[in-house]
mmCIF file of C-alpha atoms in Angstrom:
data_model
loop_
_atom_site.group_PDB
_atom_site.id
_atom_site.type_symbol
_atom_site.label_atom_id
_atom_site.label_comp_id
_atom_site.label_asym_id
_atom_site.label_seq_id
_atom_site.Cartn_x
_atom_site.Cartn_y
_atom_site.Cartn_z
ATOM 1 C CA UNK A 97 -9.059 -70.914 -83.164
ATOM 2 C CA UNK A 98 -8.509 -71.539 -86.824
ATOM 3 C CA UNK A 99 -4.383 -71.803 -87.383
ATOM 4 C CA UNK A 100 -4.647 -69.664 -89.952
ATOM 5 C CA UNK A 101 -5.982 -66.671 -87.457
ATOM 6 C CA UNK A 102 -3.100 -65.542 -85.413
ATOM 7 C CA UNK A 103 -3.214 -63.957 -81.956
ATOM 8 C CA UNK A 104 -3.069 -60.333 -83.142
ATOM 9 C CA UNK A 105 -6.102 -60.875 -85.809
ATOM 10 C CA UNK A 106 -7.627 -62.037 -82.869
ATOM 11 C CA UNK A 107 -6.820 -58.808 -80.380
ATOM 12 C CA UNK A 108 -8.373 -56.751 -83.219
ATOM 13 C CA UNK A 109 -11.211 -58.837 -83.907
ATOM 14 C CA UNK A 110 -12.443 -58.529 -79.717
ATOM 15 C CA UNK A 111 -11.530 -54.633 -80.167
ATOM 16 C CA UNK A 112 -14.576 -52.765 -78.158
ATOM 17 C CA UNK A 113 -16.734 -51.115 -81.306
ATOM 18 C CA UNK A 114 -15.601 -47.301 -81.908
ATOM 19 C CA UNK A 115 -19.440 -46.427 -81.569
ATOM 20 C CA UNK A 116 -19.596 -47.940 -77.378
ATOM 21 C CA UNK A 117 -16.053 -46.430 -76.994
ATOM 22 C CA UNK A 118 -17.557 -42.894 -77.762
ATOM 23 C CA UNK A 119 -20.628 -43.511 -75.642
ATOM 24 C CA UNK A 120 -18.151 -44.287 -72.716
ATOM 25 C CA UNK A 121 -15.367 -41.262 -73.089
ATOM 26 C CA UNK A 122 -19.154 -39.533 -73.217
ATOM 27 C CA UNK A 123 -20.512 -40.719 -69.752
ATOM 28 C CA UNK A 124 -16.586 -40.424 -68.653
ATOM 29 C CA UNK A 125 -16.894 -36.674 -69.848
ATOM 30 C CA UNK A 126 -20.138 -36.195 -68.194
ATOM 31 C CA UNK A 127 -19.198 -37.751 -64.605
ATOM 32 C CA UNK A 128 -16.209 -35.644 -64.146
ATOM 33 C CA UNK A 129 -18.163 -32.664 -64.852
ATOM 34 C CA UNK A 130 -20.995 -33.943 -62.355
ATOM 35 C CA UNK A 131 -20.988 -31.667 -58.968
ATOM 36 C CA UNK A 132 -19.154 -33.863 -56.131
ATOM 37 C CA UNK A 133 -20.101 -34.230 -52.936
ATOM 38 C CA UNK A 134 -16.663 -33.796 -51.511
ATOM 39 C CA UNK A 135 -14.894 -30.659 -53.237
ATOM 40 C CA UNK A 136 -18.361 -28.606 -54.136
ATOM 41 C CA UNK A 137 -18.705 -25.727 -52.075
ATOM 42 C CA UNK A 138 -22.281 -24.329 -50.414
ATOM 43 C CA UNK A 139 -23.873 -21.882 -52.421
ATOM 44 C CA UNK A 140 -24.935 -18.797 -51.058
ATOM 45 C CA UNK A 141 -28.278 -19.337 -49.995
ATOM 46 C CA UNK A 142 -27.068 -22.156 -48.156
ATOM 47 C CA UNK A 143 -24.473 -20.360 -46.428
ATOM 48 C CA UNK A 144 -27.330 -17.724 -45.477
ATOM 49 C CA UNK A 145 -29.558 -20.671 -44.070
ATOM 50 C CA UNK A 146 -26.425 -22.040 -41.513
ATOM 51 C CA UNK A 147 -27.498 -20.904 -38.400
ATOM 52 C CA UNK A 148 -25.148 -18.064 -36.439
ATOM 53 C CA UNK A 149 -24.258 -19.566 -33.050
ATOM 54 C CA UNK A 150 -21.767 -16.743 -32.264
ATOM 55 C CA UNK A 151 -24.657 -13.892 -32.451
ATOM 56 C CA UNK A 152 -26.097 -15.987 -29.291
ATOM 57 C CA UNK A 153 -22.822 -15.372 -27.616
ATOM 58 C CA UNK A 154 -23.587 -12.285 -24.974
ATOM 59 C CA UNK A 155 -21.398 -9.506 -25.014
ATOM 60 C CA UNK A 156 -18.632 -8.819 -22.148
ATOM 61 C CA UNK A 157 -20.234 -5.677 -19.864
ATOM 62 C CA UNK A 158 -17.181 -3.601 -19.974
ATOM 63 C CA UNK A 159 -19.072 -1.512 -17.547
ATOM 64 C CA UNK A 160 -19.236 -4.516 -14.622
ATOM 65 C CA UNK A 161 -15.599 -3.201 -14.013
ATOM 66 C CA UNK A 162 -16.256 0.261 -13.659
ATOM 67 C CA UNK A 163 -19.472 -0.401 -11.137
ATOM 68 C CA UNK A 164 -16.698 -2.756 -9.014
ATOM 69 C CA UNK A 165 -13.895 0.281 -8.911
ATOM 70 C CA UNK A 166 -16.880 2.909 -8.049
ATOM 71 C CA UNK A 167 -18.444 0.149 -4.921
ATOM 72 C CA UNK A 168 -14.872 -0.391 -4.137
ATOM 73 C CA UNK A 169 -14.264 3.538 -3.998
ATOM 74 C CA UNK A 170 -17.210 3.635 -1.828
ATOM 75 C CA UNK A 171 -16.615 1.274 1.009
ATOM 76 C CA UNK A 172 -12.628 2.854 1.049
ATOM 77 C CA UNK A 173 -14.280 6.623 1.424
ATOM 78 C CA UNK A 174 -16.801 5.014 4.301
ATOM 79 C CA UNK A 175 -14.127 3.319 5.947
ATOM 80 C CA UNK A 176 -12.056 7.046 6.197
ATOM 81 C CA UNK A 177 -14.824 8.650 7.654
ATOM 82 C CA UNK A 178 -15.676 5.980 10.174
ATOM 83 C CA UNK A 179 -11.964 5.711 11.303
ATOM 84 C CA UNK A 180 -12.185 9.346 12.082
ATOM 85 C CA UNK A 181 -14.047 8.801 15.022
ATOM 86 C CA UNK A 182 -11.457 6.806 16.367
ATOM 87 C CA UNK A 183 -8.788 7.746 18.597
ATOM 88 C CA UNK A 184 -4.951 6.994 17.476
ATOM 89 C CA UNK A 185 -1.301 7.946 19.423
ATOM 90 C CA UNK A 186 0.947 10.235 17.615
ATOM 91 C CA UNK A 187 3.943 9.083 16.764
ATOM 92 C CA UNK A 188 7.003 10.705 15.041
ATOM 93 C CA UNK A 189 9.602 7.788 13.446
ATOM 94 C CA UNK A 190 13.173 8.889 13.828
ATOM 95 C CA UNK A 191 16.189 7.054 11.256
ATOM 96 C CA UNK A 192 19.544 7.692 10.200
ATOM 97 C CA UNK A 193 19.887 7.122 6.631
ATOM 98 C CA UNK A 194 24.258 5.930 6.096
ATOM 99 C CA UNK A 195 23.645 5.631 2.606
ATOM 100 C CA UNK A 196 23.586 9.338 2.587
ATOM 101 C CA UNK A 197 26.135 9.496 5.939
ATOM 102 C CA UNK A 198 27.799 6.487 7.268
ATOM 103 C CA UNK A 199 28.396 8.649 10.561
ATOM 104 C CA UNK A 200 25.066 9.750 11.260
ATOM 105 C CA UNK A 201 25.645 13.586 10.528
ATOM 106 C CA UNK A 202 22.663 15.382 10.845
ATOM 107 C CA UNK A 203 21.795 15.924 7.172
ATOM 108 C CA UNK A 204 21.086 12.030 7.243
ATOM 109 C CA UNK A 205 18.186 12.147 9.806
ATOM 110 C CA UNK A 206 14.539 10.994 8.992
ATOM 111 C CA UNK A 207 11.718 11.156 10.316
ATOM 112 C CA UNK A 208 7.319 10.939 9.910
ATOM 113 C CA UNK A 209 4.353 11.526 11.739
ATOM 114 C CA UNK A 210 2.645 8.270 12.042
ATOM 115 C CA UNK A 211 -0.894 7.357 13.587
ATOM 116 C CA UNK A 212 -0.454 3.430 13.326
ATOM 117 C CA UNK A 213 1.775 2.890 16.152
ATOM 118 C CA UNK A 214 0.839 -0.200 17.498
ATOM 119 C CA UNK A 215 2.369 -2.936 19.652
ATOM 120 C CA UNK A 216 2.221 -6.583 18.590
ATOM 121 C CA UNK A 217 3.529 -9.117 20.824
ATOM 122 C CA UNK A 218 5.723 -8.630 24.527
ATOM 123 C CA UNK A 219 6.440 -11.894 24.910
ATOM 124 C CA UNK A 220 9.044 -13.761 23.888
ATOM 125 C CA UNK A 221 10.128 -10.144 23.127
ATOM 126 C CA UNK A 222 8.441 -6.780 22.632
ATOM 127 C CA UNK A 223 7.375 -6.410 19.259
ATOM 128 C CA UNK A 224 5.150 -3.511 17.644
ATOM 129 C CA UNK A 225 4.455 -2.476 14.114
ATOM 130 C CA UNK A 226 3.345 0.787 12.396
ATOM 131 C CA UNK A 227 2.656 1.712 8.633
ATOM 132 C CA UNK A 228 3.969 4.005 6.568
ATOM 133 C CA UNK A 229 4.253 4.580 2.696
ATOM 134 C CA UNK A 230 6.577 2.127 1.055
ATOM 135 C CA UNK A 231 8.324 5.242 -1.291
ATOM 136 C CA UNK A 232 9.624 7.058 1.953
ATOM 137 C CA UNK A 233 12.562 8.765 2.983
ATOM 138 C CA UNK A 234 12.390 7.089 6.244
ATOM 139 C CA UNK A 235 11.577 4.237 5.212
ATOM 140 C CA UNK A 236 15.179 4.095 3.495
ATOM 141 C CA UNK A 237 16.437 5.213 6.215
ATOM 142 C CA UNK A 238 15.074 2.756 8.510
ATOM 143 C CA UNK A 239 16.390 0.031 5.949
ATOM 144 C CA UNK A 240 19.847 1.631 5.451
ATOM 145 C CA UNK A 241 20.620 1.998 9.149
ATOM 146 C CA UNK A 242 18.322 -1.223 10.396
ATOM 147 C CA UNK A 243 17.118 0.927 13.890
ATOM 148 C CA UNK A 244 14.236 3.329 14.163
ATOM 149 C CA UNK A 245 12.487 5.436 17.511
ATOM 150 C CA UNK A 246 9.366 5.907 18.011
ATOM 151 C CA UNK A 247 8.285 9.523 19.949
ATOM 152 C CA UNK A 248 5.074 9.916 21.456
ATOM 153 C CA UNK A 249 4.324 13.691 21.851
ATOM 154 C CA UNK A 250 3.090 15.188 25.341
ATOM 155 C CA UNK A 251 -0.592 16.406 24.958
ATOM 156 C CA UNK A 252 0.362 19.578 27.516
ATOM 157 C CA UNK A 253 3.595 20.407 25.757
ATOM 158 C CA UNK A 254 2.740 23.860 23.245
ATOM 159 C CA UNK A 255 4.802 22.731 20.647
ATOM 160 C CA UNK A 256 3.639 19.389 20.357
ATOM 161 C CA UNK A 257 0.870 19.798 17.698
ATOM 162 C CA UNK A 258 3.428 21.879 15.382
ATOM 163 C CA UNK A 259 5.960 19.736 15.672
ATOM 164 C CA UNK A 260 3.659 16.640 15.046
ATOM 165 C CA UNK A 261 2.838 18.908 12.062
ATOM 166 C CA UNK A 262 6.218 19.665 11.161
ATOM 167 C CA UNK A 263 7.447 15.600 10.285
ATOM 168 C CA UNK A 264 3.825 15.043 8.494
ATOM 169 C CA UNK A 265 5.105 17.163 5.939
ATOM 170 C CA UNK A 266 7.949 15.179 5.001
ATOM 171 C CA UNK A 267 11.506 15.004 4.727
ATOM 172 C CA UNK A 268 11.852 17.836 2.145
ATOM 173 C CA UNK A 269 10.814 20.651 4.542
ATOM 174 C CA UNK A 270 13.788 19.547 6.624
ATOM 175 C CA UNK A 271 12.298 19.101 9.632
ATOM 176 C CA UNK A 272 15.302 18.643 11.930
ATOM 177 C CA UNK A 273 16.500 22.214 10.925
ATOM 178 C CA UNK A 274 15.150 25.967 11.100
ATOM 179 C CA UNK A 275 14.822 28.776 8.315
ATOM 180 C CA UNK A 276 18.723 29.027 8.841
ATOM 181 C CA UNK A 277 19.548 25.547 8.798
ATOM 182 C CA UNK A 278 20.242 24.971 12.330
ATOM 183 C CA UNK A 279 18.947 22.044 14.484
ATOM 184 C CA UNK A 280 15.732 22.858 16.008
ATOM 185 C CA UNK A 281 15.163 23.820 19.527
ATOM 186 C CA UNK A 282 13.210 20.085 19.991
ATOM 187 C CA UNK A 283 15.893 18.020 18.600
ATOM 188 C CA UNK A 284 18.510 16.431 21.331
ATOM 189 C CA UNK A 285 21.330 19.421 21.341
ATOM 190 C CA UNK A 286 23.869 17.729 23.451
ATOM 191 C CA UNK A 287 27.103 16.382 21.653
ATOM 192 C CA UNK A 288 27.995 13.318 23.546
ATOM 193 C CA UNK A 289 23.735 12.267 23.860
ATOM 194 C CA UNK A 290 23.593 12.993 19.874
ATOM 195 C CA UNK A 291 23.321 9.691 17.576
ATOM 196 C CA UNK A 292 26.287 8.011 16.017
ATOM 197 C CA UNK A 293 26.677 5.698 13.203
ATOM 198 C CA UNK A 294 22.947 4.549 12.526
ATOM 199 C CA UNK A 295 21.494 5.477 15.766
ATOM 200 C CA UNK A 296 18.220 7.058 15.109
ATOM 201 C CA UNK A 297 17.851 11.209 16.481
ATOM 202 C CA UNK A 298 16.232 11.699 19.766
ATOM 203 C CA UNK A 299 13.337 14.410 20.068
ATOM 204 C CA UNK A 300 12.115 16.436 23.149
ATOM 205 C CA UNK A 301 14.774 15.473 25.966
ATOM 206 C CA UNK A 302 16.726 17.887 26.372
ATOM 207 C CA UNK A 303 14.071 20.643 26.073
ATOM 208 C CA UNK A 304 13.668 22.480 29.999
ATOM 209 C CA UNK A 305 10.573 21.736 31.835
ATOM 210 C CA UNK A 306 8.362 19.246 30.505
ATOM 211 C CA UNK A 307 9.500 16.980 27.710
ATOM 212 C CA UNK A 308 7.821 17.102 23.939
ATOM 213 C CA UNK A 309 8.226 13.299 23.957
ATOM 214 C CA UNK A 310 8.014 12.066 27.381
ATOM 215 C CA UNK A 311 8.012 8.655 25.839
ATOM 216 C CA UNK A 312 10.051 7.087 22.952
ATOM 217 C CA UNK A 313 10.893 3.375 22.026
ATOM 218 C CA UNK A 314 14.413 2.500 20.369
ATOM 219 C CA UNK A 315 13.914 -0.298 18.060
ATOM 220 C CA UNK A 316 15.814 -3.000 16.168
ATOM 221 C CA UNK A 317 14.108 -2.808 12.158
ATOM 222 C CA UNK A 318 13.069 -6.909 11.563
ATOM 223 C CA UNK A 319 13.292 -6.667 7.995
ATOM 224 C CA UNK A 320 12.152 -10.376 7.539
ATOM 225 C CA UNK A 321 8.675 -9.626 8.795
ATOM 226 C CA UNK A 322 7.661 -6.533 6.220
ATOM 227 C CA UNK A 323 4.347 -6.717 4.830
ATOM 228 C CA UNK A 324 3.631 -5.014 1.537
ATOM 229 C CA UNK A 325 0.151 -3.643 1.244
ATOM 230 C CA UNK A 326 -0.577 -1.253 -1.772
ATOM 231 C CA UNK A 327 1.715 1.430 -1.769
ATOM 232 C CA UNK A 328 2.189 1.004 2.514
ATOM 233 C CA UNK A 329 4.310 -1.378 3.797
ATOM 234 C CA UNK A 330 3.865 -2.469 7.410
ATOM 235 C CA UNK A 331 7.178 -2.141 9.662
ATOM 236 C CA UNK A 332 8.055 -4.241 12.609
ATOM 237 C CA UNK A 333 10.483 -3.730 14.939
ATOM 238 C CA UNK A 334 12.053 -5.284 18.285
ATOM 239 C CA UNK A 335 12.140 -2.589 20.972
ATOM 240 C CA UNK A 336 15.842 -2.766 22.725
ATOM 241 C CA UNK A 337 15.001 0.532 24.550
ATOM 242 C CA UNK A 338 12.288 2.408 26.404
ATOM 243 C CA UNK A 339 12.118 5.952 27.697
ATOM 244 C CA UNK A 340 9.455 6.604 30.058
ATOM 245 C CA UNK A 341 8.540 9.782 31.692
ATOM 246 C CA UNK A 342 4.866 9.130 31.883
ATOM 247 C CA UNK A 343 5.156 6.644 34.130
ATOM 248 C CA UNK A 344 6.185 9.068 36.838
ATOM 249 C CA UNK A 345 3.002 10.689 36.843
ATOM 250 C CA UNK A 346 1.154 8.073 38.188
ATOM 251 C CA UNK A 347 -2.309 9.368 36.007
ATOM 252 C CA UNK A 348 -5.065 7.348 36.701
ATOM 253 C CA UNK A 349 -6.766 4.509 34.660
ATOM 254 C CA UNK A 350 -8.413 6.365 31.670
ATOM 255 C CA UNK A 351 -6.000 9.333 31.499
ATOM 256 C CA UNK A 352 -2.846 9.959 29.442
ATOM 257 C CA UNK A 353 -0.141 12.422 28.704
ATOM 258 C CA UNK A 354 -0.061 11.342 24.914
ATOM 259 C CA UNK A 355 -0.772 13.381 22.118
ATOM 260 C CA UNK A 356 -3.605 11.531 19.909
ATOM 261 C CA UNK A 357 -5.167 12.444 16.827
ATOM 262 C CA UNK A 358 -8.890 11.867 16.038
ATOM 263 C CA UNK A 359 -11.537 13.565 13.467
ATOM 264 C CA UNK A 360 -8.780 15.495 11.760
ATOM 265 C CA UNK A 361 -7.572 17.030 15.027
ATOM 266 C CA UNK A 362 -5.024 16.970 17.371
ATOM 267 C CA UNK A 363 -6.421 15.802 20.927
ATOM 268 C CA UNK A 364 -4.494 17.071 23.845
ATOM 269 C CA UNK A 365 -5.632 16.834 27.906
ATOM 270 C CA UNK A 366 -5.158 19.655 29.782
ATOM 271 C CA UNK A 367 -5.051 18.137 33.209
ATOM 272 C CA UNK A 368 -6.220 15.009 35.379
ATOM 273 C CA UNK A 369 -9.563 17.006 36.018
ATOM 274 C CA UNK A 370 -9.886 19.757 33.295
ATOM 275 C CA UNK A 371 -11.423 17.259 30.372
ATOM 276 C CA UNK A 372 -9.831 17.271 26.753
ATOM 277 C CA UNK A 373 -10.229 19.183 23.967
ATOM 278 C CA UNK A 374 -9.423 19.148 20.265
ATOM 279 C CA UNK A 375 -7.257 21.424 18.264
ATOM 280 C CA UNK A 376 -7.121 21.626 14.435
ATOM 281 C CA UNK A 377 -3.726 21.028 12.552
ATOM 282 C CA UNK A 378 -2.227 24.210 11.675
ATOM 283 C CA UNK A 379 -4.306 26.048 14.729
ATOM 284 C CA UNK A 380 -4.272 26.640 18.237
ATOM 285 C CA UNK A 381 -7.970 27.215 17.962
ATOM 286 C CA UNK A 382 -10.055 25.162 20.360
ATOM 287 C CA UNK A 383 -12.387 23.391 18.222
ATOM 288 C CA UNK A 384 -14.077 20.931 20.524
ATOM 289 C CA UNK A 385 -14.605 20.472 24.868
ATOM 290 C CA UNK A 386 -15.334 16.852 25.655
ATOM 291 C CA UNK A 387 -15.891 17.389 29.578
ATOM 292 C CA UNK A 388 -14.499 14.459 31.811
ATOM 293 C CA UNK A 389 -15.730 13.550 35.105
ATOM 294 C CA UNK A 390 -13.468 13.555 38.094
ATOM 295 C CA UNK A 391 -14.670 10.503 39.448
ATOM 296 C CA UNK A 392 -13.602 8.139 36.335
ATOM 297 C CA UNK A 393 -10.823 6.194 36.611
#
């Protein structure tokens, strides 16, 4: 480099001609404007040409759970009417509610018809189980007081089917009590027999003649063991006491005393050789004869 020529002469001298710098901003200009691959979005017809997985998606049959409730609603009414066909003991559940009367007075007594009765186990202990509906007066009142009885109803007795009609009613109708809100004729009259504290109330033993509930089982409530099924609950209980007036008869195998219920009727025996018939709820007309031989035992 001449001396003469200094470094800045120089720096102008290699300056990049003003006719390649315009071509450049030019290209520069014309790349940034260019459509990139990264930040250009599809165009429509594109868009249109993506294939729609989702419309391959099938549709949820809202109707599959309607056809389950309707099968399920069919089984339930063809399990009702088989059932009907079968036999079941009357039962009338007795409680003392001491929420509503620690003393047991008799405006605190509970007490439902019942067709479940059923015993479970008798050893270790006697044990035996029954359903009822889980909002239930005496229900409560089995839980309040923790002790419940269990009267089966004599199939001769004439008040048996009323009075088995009489607690299937419920609570509200008062059972326990007549028109003029005195104790019924079937409920246990005497003072020093009547229940104290949470003792349930008896039914049918004090009546003359033969008893309304030759048979009833005091039991201890096991709360520990409820089962909750639907709106029933299943009750156990441990039987502490048993009163037995069948036993005296000394029927023969195949015969009983017991009021039962079967194809919405009551079915009561009208002797060891007469047969059985069945009497409507609400009725004393016959409805049905079943004859019974003399000779089966």
């Amino acid at each position: 480099m001449p001396a003469s020529f200094s470094f800045g002469s120089f720096a102008r001298a290699a300056r990049v001609p003003s006719s390649l710098q315009n071509t450049c901003v030019a290209r520069r200009r014309n790349f940034s404007a260019a459509p990139s691959v990264w930040t250009t979005q599809p165009d429509k017809d594109t868009i249109s040409s993506i294939p729609d997985v989702t419309s391959k998606v099938p549709e949820a049959d809202e109707s599959v759970p309607v056809r389950k409730h309707l099968v399920k609603q069919k089984v339930s009414e063809q399990v009702r009417t088989a059932m009907r066909h079968v036999a079941h003991p009357v039962a009338i559940i007795t409680a003392t509610d001491v929420s509503v009367s620690p003393e047991g007075a008799p405006h605190a007594w509970r007490g439902a018809t019942v067709s479940s009765f059923n015993t479970v186990s008798l050893s270790p202990e006697p044990i035996v189980s029954f359903n009822i509906k889980r909002v239930s007066s005496t229900f409560d009142a089995i839980r309040s007081s923790g002790h419940f009885t269990a009267h089966f109803l004599s199939s001769q007795h004439r008040d048996s089917q009323m009075v088995a009609t009489r607690f299937s009613r419920g609570n509200a109708t008062s059972p326990f009590h007549d028109e003029d809100g005195k104790l019924e004729s079937y409920v246990l009259q005497e003072p020093a027999l009547q229940p104290r504290g949470g003792k349930p109330p008896i039914i049918g033993l004090s009546d003359p003649g033969p008893p309304l509930a030759p048979l009833n089982l005091r039991c201890e409530y096991l709360p520990e063991k409820l089962v909750h099924i639907a709106d029933h609950v299943v009750v156990f209980g441990r039987v502490s006491r048993v009163y037995d007036r069948v036993a005296e008869r000394r029927l023969k195998h195949g015969r009983t005393l017991i009021l039962s219920y079967v194809n919405r009727g009551y079915m009561r025996h009208r002797g060891p050789s007469a047969g059985t018939k069945l009497w409507k709820p609400g009725s004393d007309e016959q409805k049905e004869e079943v004859p019974q031989s003399p000779s089966e035992d």
